[in-house]
PDB file of C-alpha atoms in Angstrom:
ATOM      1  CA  UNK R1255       0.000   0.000   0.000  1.00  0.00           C
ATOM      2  CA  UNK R1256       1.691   3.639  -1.123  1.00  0.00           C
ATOM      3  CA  UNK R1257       1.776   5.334   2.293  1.00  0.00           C
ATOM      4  CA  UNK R1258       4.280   7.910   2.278  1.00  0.00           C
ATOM      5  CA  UNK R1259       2.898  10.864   1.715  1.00  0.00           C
ATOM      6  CA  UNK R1260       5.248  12.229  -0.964  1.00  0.00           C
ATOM      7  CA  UNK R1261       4.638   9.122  -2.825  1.00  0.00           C
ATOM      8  CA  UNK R1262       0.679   9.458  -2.306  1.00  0.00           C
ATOM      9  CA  UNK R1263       0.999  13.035  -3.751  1.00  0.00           C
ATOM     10  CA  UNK R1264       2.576  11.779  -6.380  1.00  0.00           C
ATOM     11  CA  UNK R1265       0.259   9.661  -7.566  1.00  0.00           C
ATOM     12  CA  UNK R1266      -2.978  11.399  -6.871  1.00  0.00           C
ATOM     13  CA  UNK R1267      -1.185  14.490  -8.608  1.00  0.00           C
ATOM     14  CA  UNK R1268      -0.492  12.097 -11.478  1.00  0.00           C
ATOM     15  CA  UNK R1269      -4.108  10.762 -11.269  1.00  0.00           C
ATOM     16  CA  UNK R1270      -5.577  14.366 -11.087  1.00  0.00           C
ATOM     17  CA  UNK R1271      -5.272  14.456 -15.282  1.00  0.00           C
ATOM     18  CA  UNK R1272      -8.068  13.095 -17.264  1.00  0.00           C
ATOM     19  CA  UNK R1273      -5.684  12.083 -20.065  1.00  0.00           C
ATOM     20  CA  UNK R1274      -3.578  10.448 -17.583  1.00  0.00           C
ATOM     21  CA  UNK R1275      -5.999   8.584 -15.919  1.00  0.00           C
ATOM     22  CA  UNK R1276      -7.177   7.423 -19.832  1.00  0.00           C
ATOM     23  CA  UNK R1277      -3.743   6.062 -20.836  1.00  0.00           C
ATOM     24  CA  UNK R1278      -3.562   4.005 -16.900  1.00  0.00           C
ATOM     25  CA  UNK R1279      -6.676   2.562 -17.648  1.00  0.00           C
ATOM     26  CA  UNK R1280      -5.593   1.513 -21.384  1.00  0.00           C
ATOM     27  CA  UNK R1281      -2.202   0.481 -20.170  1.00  0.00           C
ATOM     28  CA  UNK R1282      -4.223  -1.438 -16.965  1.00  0.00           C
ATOM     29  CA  UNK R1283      -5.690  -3.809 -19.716  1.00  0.00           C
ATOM     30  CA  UNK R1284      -2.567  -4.278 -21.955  1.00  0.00           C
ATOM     31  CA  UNK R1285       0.786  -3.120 -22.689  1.00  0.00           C
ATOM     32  CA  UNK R1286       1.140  -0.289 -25.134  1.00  0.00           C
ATOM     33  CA  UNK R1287       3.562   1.592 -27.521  1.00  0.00           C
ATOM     34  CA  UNK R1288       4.025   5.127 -26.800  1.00  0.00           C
ATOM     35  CA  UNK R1289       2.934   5.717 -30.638  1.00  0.00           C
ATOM     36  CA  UNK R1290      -0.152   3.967 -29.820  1.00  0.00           C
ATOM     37  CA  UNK R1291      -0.699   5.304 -26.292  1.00  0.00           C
ATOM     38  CA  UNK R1292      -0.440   9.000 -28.357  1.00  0.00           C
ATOM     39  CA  UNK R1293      -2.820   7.697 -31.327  1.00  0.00           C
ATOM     40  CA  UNK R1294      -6.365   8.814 -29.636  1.00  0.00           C
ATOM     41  CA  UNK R1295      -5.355  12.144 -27.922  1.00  0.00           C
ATOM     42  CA  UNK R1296      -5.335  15.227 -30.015  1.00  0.00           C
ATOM     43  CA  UNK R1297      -2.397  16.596 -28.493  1.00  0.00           C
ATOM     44  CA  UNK R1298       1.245  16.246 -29.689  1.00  0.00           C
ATOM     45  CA  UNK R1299       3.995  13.381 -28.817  1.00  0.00           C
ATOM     46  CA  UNK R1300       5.781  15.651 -26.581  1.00  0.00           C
ATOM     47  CA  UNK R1301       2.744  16.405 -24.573  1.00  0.00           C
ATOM     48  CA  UNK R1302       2.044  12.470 -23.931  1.00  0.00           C
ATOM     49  CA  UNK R1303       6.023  11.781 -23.351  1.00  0.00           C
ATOM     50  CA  UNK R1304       4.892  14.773 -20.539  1.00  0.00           C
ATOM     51  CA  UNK R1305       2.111  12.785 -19.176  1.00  0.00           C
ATOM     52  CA  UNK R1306       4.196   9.739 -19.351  1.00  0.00           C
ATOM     53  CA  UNK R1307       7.032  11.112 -17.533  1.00  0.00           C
ATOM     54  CA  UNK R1308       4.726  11.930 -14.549  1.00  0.00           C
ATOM     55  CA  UNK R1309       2.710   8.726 -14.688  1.00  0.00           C
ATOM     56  CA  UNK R1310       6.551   7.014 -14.188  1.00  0.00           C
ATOM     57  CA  UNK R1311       7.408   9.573 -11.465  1.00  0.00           C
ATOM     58  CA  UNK R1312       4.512   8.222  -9.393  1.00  0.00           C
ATOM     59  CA  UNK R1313       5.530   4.764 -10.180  1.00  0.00           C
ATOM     60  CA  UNK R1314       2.114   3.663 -11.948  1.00  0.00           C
ATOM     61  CA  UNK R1315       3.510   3.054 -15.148  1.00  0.00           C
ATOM     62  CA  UNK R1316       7.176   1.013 -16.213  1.00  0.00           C
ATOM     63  CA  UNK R1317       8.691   1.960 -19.848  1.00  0.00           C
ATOM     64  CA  UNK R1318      10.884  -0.199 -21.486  1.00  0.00           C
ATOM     65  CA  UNK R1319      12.695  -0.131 -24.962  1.00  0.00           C
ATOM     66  CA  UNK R1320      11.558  -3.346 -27.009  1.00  0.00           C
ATOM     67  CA  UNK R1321      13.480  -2.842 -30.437  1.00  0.00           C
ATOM     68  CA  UNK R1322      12.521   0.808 -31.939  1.00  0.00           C
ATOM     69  CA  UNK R1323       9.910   1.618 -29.703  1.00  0.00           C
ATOM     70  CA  UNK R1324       8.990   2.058 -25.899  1.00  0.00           C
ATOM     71  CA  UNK R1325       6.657  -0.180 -24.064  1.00  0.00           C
ATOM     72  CA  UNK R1326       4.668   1.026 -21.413  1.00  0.00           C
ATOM     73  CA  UNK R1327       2.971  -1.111 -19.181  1.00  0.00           C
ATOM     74  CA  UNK R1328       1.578  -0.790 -15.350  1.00  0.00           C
ATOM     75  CA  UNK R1329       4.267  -1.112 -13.039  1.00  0.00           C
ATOM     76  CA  UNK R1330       4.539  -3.900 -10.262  1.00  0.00           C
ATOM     77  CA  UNK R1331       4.084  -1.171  -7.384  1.00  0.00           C
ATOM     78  CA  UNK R1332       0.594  -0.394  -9.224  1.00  0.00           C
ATOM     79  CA  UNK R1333      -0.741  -4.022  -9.801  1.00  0.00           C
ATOM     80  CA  UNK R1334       0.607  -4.881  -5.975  1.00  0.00           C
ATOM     81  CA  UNK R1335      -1.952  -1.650  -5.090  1.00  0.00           C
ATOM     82  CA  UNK R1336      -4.470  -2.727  -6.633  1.00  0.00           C
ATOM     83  CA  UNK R1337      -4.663  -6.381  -6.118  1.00  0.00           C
ATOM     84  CA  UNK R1338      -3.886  -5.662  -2.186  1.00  0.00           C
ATOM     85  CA  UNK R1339      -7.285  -3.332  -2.943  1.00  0.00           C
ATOM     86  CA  UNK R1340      -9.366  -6.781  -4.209  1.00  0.00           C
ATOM     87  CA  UNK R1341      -8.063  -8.407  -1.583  1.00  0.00           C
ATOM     88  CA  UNK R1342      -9.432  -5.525   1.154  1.00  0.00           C
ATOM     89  CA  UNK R1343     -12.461  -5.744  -0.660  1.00  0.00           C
ATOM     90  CA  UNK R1344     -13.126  -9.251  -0.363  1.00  0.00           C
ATOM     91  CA  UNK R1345     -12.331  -9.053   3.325  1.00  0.00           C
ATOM     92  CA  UNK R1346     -14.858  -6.021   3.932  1.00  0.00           C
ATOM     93  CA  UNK R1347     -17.510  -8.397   2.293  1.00  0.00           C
ATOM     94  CA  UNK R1348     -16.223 -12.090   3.785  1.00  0.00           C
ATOM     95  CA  UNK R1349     -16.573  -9.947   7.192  1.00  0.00           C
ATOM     96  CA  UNK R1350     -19.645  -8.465   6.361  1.00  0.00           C
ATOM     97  CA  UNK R1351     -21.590 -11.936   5.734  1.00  0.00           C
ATOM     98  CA  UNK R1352     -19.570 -13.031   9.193  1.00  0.00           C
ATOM     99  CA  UNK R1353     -21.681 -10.881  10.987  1.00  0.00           C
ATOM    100  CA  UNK R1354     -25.285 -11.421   9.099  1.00  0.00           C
ATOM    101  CA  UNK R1355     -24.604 -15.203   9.763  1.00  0.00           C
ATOM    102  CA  UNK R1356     -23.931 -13.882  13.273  1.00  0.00           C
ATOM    103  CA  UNK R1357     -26.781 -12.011  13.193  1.00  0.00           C
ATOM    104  CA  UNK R1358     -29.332 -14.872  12.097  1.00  0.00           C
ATOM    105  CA  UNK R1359     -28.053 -17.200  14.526  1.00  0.00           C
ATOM    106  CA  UNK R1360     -28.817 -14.526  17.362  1.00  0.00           C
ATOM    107  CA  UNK R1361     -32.526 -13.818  16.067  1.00  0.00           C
ATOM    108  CA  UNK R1362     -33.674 -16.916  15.574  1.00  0.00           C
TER     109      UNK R1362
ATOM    110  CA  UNK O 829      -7.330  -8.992 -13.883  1.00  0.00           C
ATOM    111  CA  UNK O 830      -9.953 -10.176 -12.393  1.00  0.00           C
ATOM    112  CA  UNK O 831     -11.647  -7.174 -10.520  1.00  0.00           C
ATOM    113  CA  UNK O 832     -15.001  -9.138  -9.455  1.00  0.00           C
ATOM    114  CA  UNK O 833     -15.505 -11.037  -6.400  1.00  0.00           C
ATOM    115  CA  UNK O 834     -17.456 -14.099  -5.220  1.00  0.00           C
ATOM    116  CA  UNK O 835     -18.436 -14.949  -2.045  1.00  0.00           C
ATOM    117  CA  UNK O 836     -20.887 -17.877  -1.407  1.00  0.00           C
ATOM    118  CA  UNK O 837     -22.203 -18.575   2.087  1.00  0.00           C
ATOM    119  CA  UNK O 838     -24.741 -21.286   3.420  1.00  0.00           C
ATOM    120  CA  UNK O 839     -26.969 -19.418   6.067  1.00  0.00           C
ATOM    121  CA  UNK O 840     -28.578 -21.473   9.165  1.00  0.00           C
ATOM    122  CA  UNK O 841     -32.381 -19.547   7.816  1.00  0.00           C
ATOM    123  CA  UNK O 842     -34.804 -19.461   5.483  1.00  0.00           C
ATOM    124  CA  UNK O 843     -34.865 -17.329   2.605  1.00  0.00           C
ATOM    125  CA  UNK O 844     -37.436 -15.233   3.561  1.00  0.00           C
ATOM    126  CA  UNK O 845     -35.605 -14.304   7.070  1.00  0.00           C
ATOM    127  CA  UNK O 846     -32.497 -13.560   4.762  1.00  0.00           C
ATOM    128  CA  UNK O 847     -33.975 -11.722   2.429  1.00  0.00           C
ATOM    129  CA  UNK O 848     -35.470  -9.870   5.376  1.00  0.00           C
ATOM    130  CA  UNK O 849     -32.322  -9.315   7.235  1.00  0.00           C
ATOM    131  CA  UNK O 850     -31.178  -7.531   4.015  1.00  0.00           C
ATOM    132  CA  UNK O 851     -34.104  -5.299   3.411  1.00  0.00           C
ATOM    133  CA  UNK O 852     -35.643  -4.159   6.803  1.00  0.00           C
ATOM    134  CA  UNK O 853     -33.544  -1.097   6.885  1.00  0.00           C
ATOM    135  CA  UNK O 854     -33.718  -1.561  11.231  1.00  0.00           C
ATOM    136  CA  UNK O 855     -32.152  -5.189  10.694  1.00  0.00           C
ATOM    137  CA  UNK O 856     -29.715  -4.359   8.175  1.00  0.00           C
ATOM    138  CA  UNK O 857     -28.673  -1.729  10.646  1.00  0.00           C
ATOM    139  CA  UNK O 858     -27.661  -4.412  13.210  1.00  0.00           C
ATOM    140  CA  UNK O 859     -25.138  -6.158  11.526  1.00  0.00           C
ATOM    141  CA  UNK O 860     -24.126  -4.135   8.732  1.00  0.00           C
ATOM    142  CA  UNK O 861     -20.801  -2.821  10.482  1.00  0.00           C
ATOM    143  CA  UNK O 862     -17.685  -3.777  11.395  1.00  0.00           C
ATOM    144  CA  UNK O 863     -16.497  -3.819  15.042  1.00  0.00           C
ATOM    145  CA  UNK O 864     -16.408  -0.137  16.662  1.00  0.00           C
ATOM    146  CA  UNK O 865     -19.137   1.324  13.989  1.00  0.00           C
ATOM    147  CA  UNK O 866     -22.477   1.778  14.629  1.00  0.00           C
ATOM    148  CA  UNK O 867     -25.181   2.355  12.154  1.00  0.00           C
ATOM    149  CA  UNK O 868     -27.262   5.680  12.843  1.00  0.00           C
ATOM    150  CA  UNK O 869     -28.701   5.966   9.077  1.00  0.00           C
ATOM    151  CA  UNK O 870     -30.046   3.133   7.137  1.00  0.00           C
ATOM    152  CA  UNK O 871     -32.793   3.829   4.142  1.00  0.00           C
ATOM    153  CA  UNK O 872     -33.836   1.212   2.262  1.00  0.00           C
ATOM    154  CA  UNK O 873     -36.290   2.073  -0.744  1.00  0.00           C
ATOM    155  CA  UNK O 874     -37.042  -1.388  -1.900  1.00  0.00           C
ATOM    156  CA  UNK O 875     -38.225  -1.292  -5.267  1.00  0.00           C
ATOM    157  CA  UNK O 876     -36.019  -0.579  -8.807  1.00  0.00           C
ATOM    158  CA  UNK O 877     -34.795   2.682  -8.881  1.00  0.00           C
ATOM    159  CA  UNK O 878     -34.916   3.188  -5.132  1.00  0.00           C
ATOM    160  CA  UNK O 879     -31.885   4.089  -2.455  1.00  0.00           C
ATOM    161  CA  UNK O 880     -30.024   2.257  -0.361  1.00  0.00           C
ATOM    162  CA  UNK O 881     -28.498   4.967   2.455  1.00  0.00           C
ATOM    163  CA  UNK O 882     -26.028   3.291   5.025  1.00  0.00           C
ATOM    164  CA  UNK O 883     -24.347   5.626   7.371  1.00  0.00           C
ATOM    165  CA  UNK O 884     -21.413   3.498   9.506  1.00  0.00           C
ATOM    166  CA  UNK O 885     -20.328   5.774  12.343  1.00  0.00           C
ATOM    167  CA  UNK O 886     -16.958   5.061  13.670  1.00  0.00           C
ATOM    168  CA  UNK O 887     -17.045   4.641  17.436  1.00  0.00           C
ATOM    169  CA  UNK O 888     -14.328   5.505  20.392  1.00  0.00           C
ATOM    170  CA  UNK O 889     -13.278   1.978  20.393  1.00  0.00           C
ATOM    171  CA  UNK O 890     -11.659   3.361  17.076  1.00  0.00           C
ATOM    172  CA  UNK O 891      -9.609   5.353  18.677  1.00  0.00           C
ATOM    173  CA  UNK O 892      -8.296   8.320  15.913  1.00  0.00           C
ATOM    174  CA  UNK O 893     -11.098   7.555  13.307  1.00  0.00           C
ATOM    175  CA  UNK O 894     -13.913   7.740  16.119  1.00  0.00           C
ATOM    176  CA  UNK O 895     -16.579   9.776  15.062  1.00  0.00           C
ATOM    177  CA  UNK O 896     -15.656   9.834  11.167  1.00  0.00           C
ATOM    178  CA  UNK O 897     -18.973   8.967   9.279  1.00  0.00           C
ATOM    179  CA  UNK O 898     -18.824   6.788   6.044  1.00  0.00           C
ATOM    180  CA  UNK O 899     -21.941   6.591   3.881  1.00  0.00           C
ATOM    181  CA  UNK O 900     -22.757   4.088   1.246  1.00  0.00           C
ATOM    182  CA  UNK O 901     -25.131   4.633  -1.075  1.00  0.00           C
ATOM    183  CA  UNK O 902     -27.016   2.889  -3.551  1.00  0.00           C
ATOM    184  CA  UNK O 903     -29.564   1.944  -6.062  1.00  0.00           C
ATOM    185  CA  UNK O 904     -31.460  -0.766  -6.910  1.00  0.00           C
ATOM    186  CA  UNK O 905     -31.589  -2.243 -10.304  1.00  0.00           C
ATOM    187  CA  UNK O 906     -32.893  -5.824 -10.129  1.00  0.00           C
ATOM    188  CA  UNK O 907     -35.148  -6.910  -7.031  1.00  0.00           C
ATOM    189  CA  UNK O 908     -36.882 -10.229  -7.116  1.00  0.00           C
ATOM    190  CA  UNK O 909     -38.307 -11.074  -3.687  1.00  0.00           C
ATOM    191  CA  UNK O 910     -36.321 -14.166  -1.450  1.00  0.00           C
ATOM    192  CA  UNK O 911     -34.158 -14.499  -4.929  1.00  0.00           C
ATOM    193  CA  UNK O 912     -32.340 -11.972  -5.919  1.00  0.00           C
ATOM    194  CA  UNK O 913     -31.172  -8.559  -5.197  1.00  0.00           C
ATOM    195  CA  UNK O 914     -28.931  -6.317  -7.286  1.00  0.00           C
ATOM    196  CA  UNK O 915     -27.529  -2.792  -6.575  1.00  0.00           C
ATOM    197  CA  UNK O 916     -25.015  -0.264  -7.077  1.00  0.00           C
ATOM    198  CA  UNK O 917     -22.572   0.409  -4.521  1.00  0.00           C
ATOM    199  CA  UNK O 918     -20.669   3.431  -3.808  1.00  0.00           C
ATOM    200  CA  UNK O 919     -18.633   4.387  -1.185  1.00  0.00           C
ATOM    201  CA  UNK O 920     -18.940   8.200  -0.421  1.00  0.00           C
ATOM    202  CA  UNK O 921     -16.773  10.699   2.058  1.00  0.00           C
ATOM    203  CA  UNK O 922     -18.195  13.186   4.307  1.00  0.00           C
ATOM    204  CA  UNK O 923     -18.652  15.640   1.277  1.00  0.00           C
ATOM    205  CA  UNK O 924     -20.439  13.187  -0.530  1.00  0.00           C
ATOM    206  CA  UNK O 925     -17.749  12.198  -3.337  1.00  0.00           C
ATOM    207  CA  UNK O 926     -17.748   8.690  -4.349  1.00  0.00           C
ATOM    208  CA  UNK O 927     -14.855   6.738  -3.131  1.00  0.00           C
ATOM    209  CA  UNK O 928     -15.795   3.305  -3.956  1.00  0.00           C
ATOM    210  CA  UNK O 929     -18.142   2.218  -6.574  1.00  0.00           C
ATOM    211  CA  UNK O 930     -19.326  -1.482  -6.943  1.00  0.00           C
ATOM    212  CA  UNK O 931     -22.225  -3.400  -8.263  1.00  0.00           C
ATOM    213  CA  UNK O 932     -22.975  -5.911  -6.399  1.00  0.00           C
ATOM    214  CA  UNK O 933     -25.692  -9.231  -7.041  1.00  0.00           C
ATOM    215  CA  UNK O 934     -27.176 -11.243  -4.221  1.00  0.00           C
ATOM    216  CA  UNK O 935     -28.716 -14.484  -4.891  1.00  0.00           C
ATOM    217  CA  UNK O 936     -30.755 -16.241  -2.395  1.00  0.00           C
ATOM    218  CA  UNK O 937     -31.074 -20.312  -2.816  1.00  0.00           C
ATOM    219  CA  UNK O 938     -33.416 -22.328  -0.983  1.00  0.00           C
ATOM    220  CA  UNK O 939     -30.904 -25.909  -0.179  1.00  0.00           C
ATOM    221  CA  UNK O 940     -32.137 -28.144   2.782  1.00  0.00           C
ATOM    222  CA  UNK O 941     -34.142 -25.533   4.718  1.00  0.00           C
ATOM    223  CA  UNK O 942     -31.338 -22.952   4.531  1.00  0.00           C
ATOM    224  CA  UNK O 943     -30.423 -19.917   2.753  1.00  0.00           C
ATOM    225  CA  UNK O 944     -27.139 -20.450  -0.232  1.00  0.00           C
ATOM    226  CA  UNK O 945     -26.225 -16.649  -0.460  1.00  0.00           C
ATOM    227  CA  UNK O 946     -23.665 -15.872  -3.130  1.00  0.00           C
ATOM    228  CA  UNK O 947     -22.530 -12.492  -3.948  1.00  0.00           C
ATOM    229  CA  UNK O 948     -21.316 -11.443  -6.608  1.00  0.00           C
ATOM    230  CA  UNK O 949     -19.905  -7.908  -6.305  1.00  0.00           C
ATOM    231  CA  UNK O 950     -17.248  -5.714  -8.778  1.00  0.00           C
ATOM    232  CA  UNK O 951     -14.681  -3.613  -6.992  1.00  0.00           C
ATOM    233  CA  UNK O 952     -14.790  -0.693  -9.224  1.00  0.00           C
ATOM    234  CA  UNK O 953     -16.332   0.753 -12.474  1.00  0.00           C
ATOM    235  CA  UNK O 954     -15.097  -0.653 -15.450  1.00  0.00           C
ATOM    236  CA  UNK O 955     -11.606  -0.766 -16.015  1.00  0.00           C
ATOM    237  CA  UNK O 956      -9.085  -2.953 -13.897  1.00  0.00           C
ATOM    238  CA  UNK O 957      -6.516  -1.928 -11.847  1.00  0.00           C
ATOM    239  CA  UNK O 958      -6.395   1.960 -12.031  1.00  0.00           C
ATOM    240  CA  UNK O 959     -10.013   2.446 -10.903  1.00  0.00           C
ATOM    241  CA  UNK O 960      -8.964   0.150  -7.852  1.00  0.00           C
ATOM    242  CA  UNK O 961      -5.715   2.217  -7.073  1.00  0.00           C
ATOM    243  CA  UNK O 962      -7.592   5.552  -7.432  1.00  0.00           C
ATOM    244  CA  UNK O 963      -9.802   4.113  -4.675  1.00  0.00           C
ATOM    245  CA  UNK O 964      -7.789   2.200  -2.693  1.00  0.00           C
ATOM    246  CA  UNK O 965      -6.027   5.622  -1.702  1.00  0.00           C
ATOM    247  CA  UNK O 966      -9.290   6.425   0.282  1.00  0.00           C
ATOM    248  CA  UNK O 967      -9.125   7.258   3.747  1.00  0.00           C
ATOM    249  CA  UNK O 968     -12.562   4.745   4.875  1.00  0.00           C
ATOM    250  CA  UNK O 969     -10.915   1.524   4.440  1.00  0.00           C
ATOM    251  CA  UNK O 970      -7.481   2.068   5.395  1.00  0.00           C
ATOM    252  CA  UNK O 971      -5.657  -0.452   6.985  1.00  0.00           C
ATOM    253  CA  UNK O 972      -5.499   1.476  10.235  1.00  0.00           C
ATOM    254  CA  UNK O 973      -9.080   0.377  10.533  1.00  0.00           C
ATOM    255  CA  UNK O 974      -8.523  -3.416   9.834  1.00  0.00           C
ATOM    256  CA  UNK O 975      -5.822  -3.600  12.597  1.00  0.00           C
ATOM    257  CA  UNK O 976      -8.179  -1.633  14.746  1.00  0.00           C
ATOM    258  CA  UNK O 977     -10.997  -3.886  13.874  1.00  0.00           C
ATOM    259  CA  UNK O 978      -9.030  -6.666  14.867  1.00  0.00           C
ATOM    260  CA  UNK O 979      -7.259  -5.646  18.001  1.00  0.00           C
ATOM    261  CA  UNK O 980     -10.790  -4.672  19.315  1.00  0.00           C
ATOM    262  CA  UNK O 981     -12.698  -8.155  18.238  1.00  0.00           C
TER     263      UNK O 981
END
């Protein structure tokens, strides 16, 4: 879980851009070329290399070189966030039904 | 990545006394909340289209979140009495942004007298993993709270 509060500031700050938050969730379902990450936006290359350079900052997204072009895909950090999120979620609810089975046994 | 979760439980009642432990807004209240929250708002508008309000209010036994408020609210979209129950989810803070947004399916099976409850319930929107970062930043679920929650049970 990012709890330093630089780091958190980092990513929210990232997160705060609609484009950004568009090229996470594209990159969330599948690795990407820059080229193709810049394709939908109408807004130059050096704008999304911008947006990129933040989203790396905040350690959301990894960039690496795979012949001519760069990759980017979701980093580690991000996908350990976010399945450590599922797995908070499931608790909340596994704890939840605890206490209406808890519940029923009491009323009866 | 999978961003849906399933839960199936067998429940010691009928269907009927489920079903009614989920949509008598003064029994939902009871047992609704973790450990240290109590539940001073609950609204439940039981038809499609209608609101689900929860309001958990942490307690002192929470020690530095006690009296932080954190409402859920939802609609209904699919209700079919004793069988199933489907409705959005979202977390909200104290301003009323949402937080957390789910959608979440209850089905209620009759097997051998008791209740088979499964739930079916997404963790976010639509897509995976950034949704669920964005929201796993917020304050209400923190794990301060689960360590609380189970230091105090």
């Amino acid at each position: 879980m990012v709890e330093h509060t630089q780091t958190l500031d980092a990513v929210f700050g990232s997160l705060a851009d609609p484009t950004r938050r568009d090229i996470l969730k594209r990159v969330g379902r599948k690795e990407l070329s820059v080229s193709k990450i810049a394709k939908p936006y109408n807004v130059t290359l050096a704008a999304i290399s911008k947006h990129l350079i933040i989203l790396e900052k905040a350690k959301l997204i990894n960039k690496h070189r795979r012949g001519k072009q760069q990759v980017v895909r979701l980093s580690p950090t991000a996908l350990k966030d976010a399945s450590e999120y599922l797995r908070r979620y499931r608790k909340i609810w596994e704890e939840r039904l605890d206490r209406l089975e808890v519940y029923l046994i009491k009323k009866k | 990545m999978k961003k849906e979760i399933t839960i199936v439980r067998t429940l010691d009642a009928s269907r009927e006394r489920v079903w009614k432990a989920w949509t008598d807004p003064k029994e939902l209240a009871q047992w609704w909340g973790p450990n240290g929250v109590t539940i001073p708002t609950s609204e439940v508008d039981l038809r499609v289209g209608g609101t689900l309000y929860i309001v958990m209010l942490a307690g002192k036994e929470l020690g530095p979140l006690a009296g932080q408020k954190w409402p859920m609210k939802g609609v209904f979209t699919e209700i079919v009495e004793s069988e199933k129950l489907v409705f959005s989810n979202d977390a909200l803070d104290e301003a009323g942004n949402v937080l957390l947004s789910g959608v979440t399916t209850i089905t209620f099976e009759e097997e051998s007298g008791k209740t088979k409850l499964t739930v079916i319930t997404s963790a976010a929107g639509d897509a995976p993993g950034t949704d669920m970062m964005l929201q796993g930043m917020e304050p209400g679920w923190n794990q301060q709270l689960d360590k609380l929650g189970k230091f105090l049970s």
